[in-house]
Amino acid sequence: MKVFDFDNTIYKGESTFDFALYVVKRKKSLIRYLPAFLWLLFTYKVARMDAKTYQKKLDKYAKQFLTNKDFILECVQGFWEENIDRLYPHMLKMIHEDDVIITTCPDFLINEIRDIIPTDHILSTQTDLEKGRILFLNFHENKVKAYHKYYANQKIENFYTDSQNDKPLMAISKNVFLVKNGVVKRFSK
């Protein structure tokens, strides 16, 4: 089985960050939360915080960003209309129907493009748009927990990621491949 990270592996960039910018452009009053969100993104990229603390901090901002479900879902549709070309076609071609995508990207964002992704096996951050909450942050060690919950008996033959943040998944994978700007290179653990 192959397992793929999403951001900077299949999608060129950080989809959640790009989506937050897209939302702020449409609802200017949210700009006041952008500096804190940027700081959280930075701490995420350098893995300076455990998943529980990160979820708690993100949840605070999620309540501000996710207050209007209809607006968010409208933004999701518009976001993908503008950014669908940021999916790497050659990476999508590598994915088979029994492969898994495991991502920090929120469910409401990635679910919009499920028909483009060649697998239904997608583990993402779980949200409640009715309450504006993050229910499960699929980040760092939580990615391994999610994987084991759904695929406990299946070994990861090949894991594709852009980041050392995925060390917990790297540790349970036979082969690891780093993806930088769409270029795949084998990684020695």
mmCIF file of C-alpha atoms in Angstrom:
data_model
loop_
_atom_site.group_PDB
_atom_site.id
_atom_site.type_symbol
_atom_site.label_atom_id
_atom_site.label_comp_id
_atom_site.label_asym_id
_atom_site.label_seq_id
_atom_site.Cartn_x
_atom_site.Cartn_y
_atom_site.Cartn_z
ATOM 1 C CA MET A 1 0.000 0.000 0.000
ATOM 2 C CA LYS A 2 1.089 3.544 -0.722
ATOM 3 C CA VAL A 3 0.295 6.446 1.592
ATOM 4 C CA PHE A 4 0.478 10.082 0.511
ATOM 5 C CA ASP A 5 0.613 13.319 2.434
ATOM 6 C CA PHE A 6 -1.447 16.013 0.660
ATOM 7 C CA ASP A 7 0.044 19.486 1.172
ATOM 8 C CA ASN A 8 3.253 20.092 -0.804
ATOM 9 C CA THR A 9 3.059 16.478 -1.969
ATOM 10 C CA ILE A 10 -0.101 16.280 -4.078
ATOM 11 C CA TYR A 11 -1.110 19.929 -3.705
ATOM 12 C CA LYS A 12 1.453 22.633 -4.503
ATOM 13 C CA GLY A 13 1.451 24.594 -1.253
ATOM 14 C CA GLU A 14 -0.340 24.479 2.092
ATOM 15 C CA SER A 15 -4.018 24.134 1.201
ATOM 16 C CA THR A 16 -5.341 25.219 4.613
ATOM 17 C CA PHE A 17 -3.221 28.366 4.602
ATOM 18 C CA ASP A 18 -4.167 29.139 0.991
ATOM 19 C CA PHE A 19 -7.813 28.607 1.860
ATOM 20 C CA ALA A 20 -7.553 30.908 4.912
ATOM 21 C CA LEU A 21 -6.142 33.653 2.669
ATOM 22 C CA TYR A 22 -8.948 33.035 0.177
ATOM 23 C CA VAL A 23 -11.538 33.417 2.963
ATOM 24 C CA VAL A 24 -9.916 36.584 4.362
ATOM 25 C CA LYS A 25 -10.030 38.195 0.901
ATOM 26 C CA ARG A 26 -13.794 37.625 0.892
ATOM 27 C CA LYS A 27 -14.414 38.570 4.515
ATOM 28 C CA LYS A 28 -11.980 41.346 5.412
ATOM 29 C CA SER A 29 -12.996 41.413 9.094
ATOM 30 C CA LEU A 30 -11.126 38.114 9.554
ATOM 31 C CA ILE A 31 -7.765 39.698 8.700
ATOM 32 C CA ARG A 32 -7.150 40.422 12.387
ATOM 33 C CA TYR A 33 -6.694 36.660 12.966
ATOM 34 C CA LEU A 34 -4.158 36.244 10.171
ATOM 35 C CA PRO A 35 -0.965 37.046 12.165
ATOM 36 C CA ALA A 36 -1.804 34.443 14.827
ATOM 37 C CA PHE A 37 -2.747 31.936 12.139
ATOM 38 C CA LEU A 38 0.571 32.583 10.361
ATOM 39 C CA TRP A 39 2.431 32.005 13.624
ATOM 40 C CA LEU A 40 0.581 28.723 14.136
ATOM 41 C CA LEU A 41 1.412 27.672 10.596
ATOM 42 C CA PHE A 42 5.080 28.411 11.230
ATOM 43 C CA THR A 43 5.110 26.390 14.467
ATOM 44 C CA TYR A 44 3.365 23.577 12.577
ATOM 45 C CA LYS A 45 5.986 23.578 9.799
ATOM 46 C CA VAL A 46 8.847 23.397 12.287
ATOM 47 C CA ALA A 47 6.993 20.881 14.521
ATOM 48 C CA ARG A 48 7.401 23.006 17.651
ATOM 49 C CA MET A 49 4.152 21.918 19.239
ATOM 50 C CA ASP A 50 2.424 18.626 19.977
ATOM 51 C CA ALA A 51 -0.878 17.823 18.256
ATOM 52 C CA LYS A 52 -3.029 18.356 21.371
ATOM 53 C CA THR A 53 -1.673 21.868 22.028
ATOM 54 C CA TYR A 54 -1.812 22.731 18.331
ATOM 55 C CA GLN A 55 -5.451 21.602 18.101
ATOM 56 C CA LYS A 56 -6.412 23.649 21.155
ATOM 57 C CA LYS A 57 -4.856 26.793 19.681
ATOM 58 C CA LEU A 58 -6.273 26.189 16.207
ATOM 59 C CA ASP A 59 -9.734 25.513 17.594
ATOM 60 C CA LYS A 60 -9.803 29.039 19.014
ATOM 61 C CA TYR A 61 -9.349 30.484 15.521
ATOM 62 C CA ALA A 62 -11.584 27.912 13.873
ATOM 63 C CA LYS A 63 -14.520 29.353 15.823
ATOM 64 C CA GLN A 64 -13.834 32.719 14.195
ATOM 65 C CA PHE A 65 -13.265 31.391 10.676
ATOM 66 C CA LEU A 66 -15.957 28.736 10.580
ATOM 67 C CA THR A 67 -18.889 30.711 11.959
ATOM 68 C CA ASN A 68 -20.960 30.655 8.773
ATOM 69 C CA LYS A 69 -21.209 27.171 7.257
ATOM 70 C CA ASP A 70 -22.838 28.328 4.006
ATOM 71 C CA PHE A 71 -20.193 31.013 3.481
ATOM 72 C CA ILE A 72 -17.376 28.514 4.141
ATOM 73 C CA LEU A 73 -18.796 25.917 1.751
ATOM 74 C CA GLU A 74 -19.254 28.615 -0.897
ATOM 75 C CA CYS A 75 -15.619 29.620 -0.365
ATOM 76 C CA VAL A 76 -14.497 25.988 -0.638
ATOM 77 C CA GLN A 77 -16.123 25.697 -4.049
ATOM 78 C CA GLY A 78 -14.604 28.973 -5.255
ATOM 79 C CA PHE A 79 -11.213 28.091 -3.806
ATOM 80 C CA TRP A 80 -11.010 24.854 -5.797
ATOM 81 C CA GLU A 81 -12.244 26.542 -8.957
ATOM 82 C CA GLU A 82 -9.240 28.857 -8.666
ATOM 83 C CA ASN A 83 -6.684 26.355 -7.317
ATOM 84 C CA ILE A 84 -7.429 22.962 -8.867
ATOM 85 C CA ASP A 85 -4.422 23.440 -11.145
ATOM 86 C CA ARG A 86 -2.205 23.325 -8.029
ATOM 87 C CA LEU A 87 -2.685 19.560 -7.844
ATOM 88 C CA TYR A 88 0.321 17.754 -9.300
ATOM 89 C CA PRO A 89 -1.093 15.571 -12.146
ATOM 90 C CA HIS A 90 1.835 13.129 -11.994
ATOM 91 C CA MET A 91 1.269 12.607 -8.258
ATOM 92 C CA LEU A 92 -2.439 11.967 -8.796
ATOM 93 C CA LYS A 93 -1.521 9.343 -11.419
ATOM 94 C CA MET A 94 0.586 7.501 -8.820
ATOM 95 C CA ILE A 95 -2.421 7.025 -6.521
ATOM 96 C CA HIS A 96 -4.467 3.827 -6.843
ATOM 97 C CA GLU A 97 -7.917 3.151 -5.404
ATOM 98 C CA ASP A 98 -6.548 1.146 -2.459
ATOM 99 C CA ASP A 99 -3.945 3.793 -1.500
ATOM 100 C CA VAL A 100 -4.410 6.272 1.357
ATOM 101 C CA ILE A 101 -4.098 10.043 1.588
ATOM 102 C CA ILE A 102 -3.436 11.281 5.105
ATOM 103 C CA THR A 103 -3.529 15.024 5.623
ATOM 104 C CA THR A 104 -3.831 17.864 8.094
ATOM 105 C CA CYS A 105 -6.133 19.547 5.566
ATOM 106 C CA PRO A 106 -9.691 19.850 6.956
ATOM 107 C CA ASP A 107 -12.329 17.421 5.753
ATOM 108 C CA PHE A 108 -14.624 20.101 4.327
ATOM 109 C CA LEU A 109 -11.801 21.347 2.077
ATOM 110 C CA ILE A 110 -10.486 18.051 0.712
ATOM 111 C CA ASN A 111 -13.949 16.477 0.398
ATOM 112 C CA GLU A 112 -14.798 18.986 -2.334
ATOM 113 C CA ILE A 113 -12.273 17.344 -4.676
ATOM 114 C CA ARG A 114 -12.858 13.667 -3.822
ATOM 115 C CA ASP A 115 -14.046 12.995 -7.382
ATOM 116 C CA ILE A 116 -10.611 14.056 -8.701
ATOM 117 C CA ILE A 117 -8.594 11.995 -6.226
ATOM 118 C CA PRO A 118 -8.264 8.345 -7.352
ATOM 119 C CA THR A 119 -8.942 6.900 -3.864
ATOM 120 C CA ASP A 120 -11.736 7.104 -1.322
ATOM 121 C CA HIS A 121 -9.280 6.398 1.496
ATOM 122 C CA ILE A 122 -8.692 9.915 2.804
ATOM 123 C CA LEU A 123 -7.845 10.637 6.442
ATOM 124 C CA SER A 124 -8.101 14.346 7.187
ATOM 125 C CA THR A 125 -8.653 16.772 10.032
ATOM 126 C CA GLN A 126 -12.238 16.335 11.215
ATOM 127 C CA THR A 127 -14.351 19.436 11.742
ATOM 128 C CA ASP A 128 -17.859 20.382 12.813
ATOM 129 C CA LEU A 129 -18.926 23.323 10.641
ATOM 130 C CA GLU A 130 -22.179 23.696 12.572
ATOM 131 C CA LYS A 131 -20.241 24.528 15.763
ATOM 132 C CA GLY A 132 -17.062 25.885 14.140
ATOM 133 C CA ARG A 133 -14.897 23.275 15.853
ATOM 134 C CA ILE A 134 -11.971 21.016 15.107
ATOM 135 C CA LEU A 135 -12.903 17.546 16.331
ATOM 136 C CA PHE A 136 -9.663 15.747 15.448
ATOM 137 C CA LEU A 137 -6.488 17.415 14.205
ATOM 138 C CA ASN A 138 -4.788 14.978 11.846
ATOM 139 C CA PHE A 139 -1.284 16.240 12.575
ATOM 140 C CA HIS A 140 2.085 14.667 13.456
ATOM 141 C CA GLU A 141 1.551 11.685 15.797
ATOM 142 C CA ASN A 142 -2.227 11.867 15.247
ATOM 143 C CA LYS A 143 -1.678 10.798 11.637
ATOM 144 C CA VAL A 144 -0.307 7.479 12.891
ATOM 145 C CA LYS A 145 -3.244 7.118 15.305
ATOM 146 C CA ALA A 146 -5.702 7.722 12.461
ATOM 147 C CA TYR A 147 -3.870 5.321 10.175
ATOM 148 C CA HIS A 148 -3.847 2.545 12.784
ATOM 149 C CA LYS A 149 -7.517 3.127 13.580
ATOM 150 C CA TYR A 150 -8.570 2.422 9.986
ATOM 151 C CA TYR A 151 -5.718 0.332 8.550
ATOM 152 C CA ALA A 152 -4.179 -1.425 11.552
ATOM 153 C CA ASN A 153 -3.337 -4.621 9.688
ATOM 154 C CA GLN A 154 -1.921 -3.025 6.559
ATOM 155 C CA LYS A 155 1.749 -2.155 6.199
ATOM 156 C CA ILE A 156 2.825 1.021 4.452
ATOM 157 C CA GLU A 157 5.053 -0.032 1.579
ATOM 158 C CA ASN A 158 5.721 3.491 0.243
ATOM 159 C CA PHE A 159 5.080 6.803 1.973
ATOM 160 C CA TYR A 160 5.249 10.118 0.082
ATOM 161 C CA THR A 161 5.622 13.391 1.974
ATOM 162 C CA ASP A 162 7.275 16.782 1.785
ATOM 163 C CA SER A 163 8.137 17.148 5.431
ATOM 164 C CA GLN A 164 10.081 15.781 8.369
ATOM 165 C CA ASN A 165 6.915 16.629 10.357
ATOM 166 C CA ASP A 166 5.747 13.230 9.179
ATOM 167 C CA LYS A 167 8.498 11.356 11.051
ATOM 168 C CA PRO A 168 5.902 9.291 12.955
ATOM 169 C CA LEU A 169 4.518 7.977 9.636
ATOM 170 C CA MET A 170 8.007 7.609 8.206
ATOM 171 C CA ALA A 171 8.877 5.337 11.123
ATOM 172 C CA ILE A 172 6.129 2.851 10.228
ATOM 173 C CA SER A 173 6.800 2.885 6.475
ATOM 174 C CA LYS A 174 9.058 0.479 4.582
ATOM 175 C CA ASN A 175 10.119 3.130 2.025
ATOM 176 C CA VAL A 176 9.910 6.913 2.283
ATOM 177 C CA PHE A 177 9.926 9.380 -0.595
ATOM 178 C CA LEU A 178 10.304 13.139 -0.196
ATOM 179 C CA VAL A 179 8.476 15.365 -2.632
ATOM 180 C CA LYS A 180 9.895 18.835 -3.284
ATOM 181 C CA ASN A 181 8.276 21.028 -5.927
ATOM 182 C CA GLY A 182 6.686 17.929 -7.443
ATOM 183 C CA VAL A 183 9.981 16.027 -7.691
ATOM 184 C CA VAL A 184 10.027 12.660 -5.907
ATOM 185 C CA LYS A 185 13.265 11.403 -4.311
ATOM 186 C CA ARG A 186 13.853 8.375 -2.143
ATOM 187 C CA PHE A 187 14.628 9.252 1.480
ATOM 188 C CA SER A 188 16.974 7.231 3.664
ATOM 189 C CA LYS A 189 15.577 6.803 7.149
#
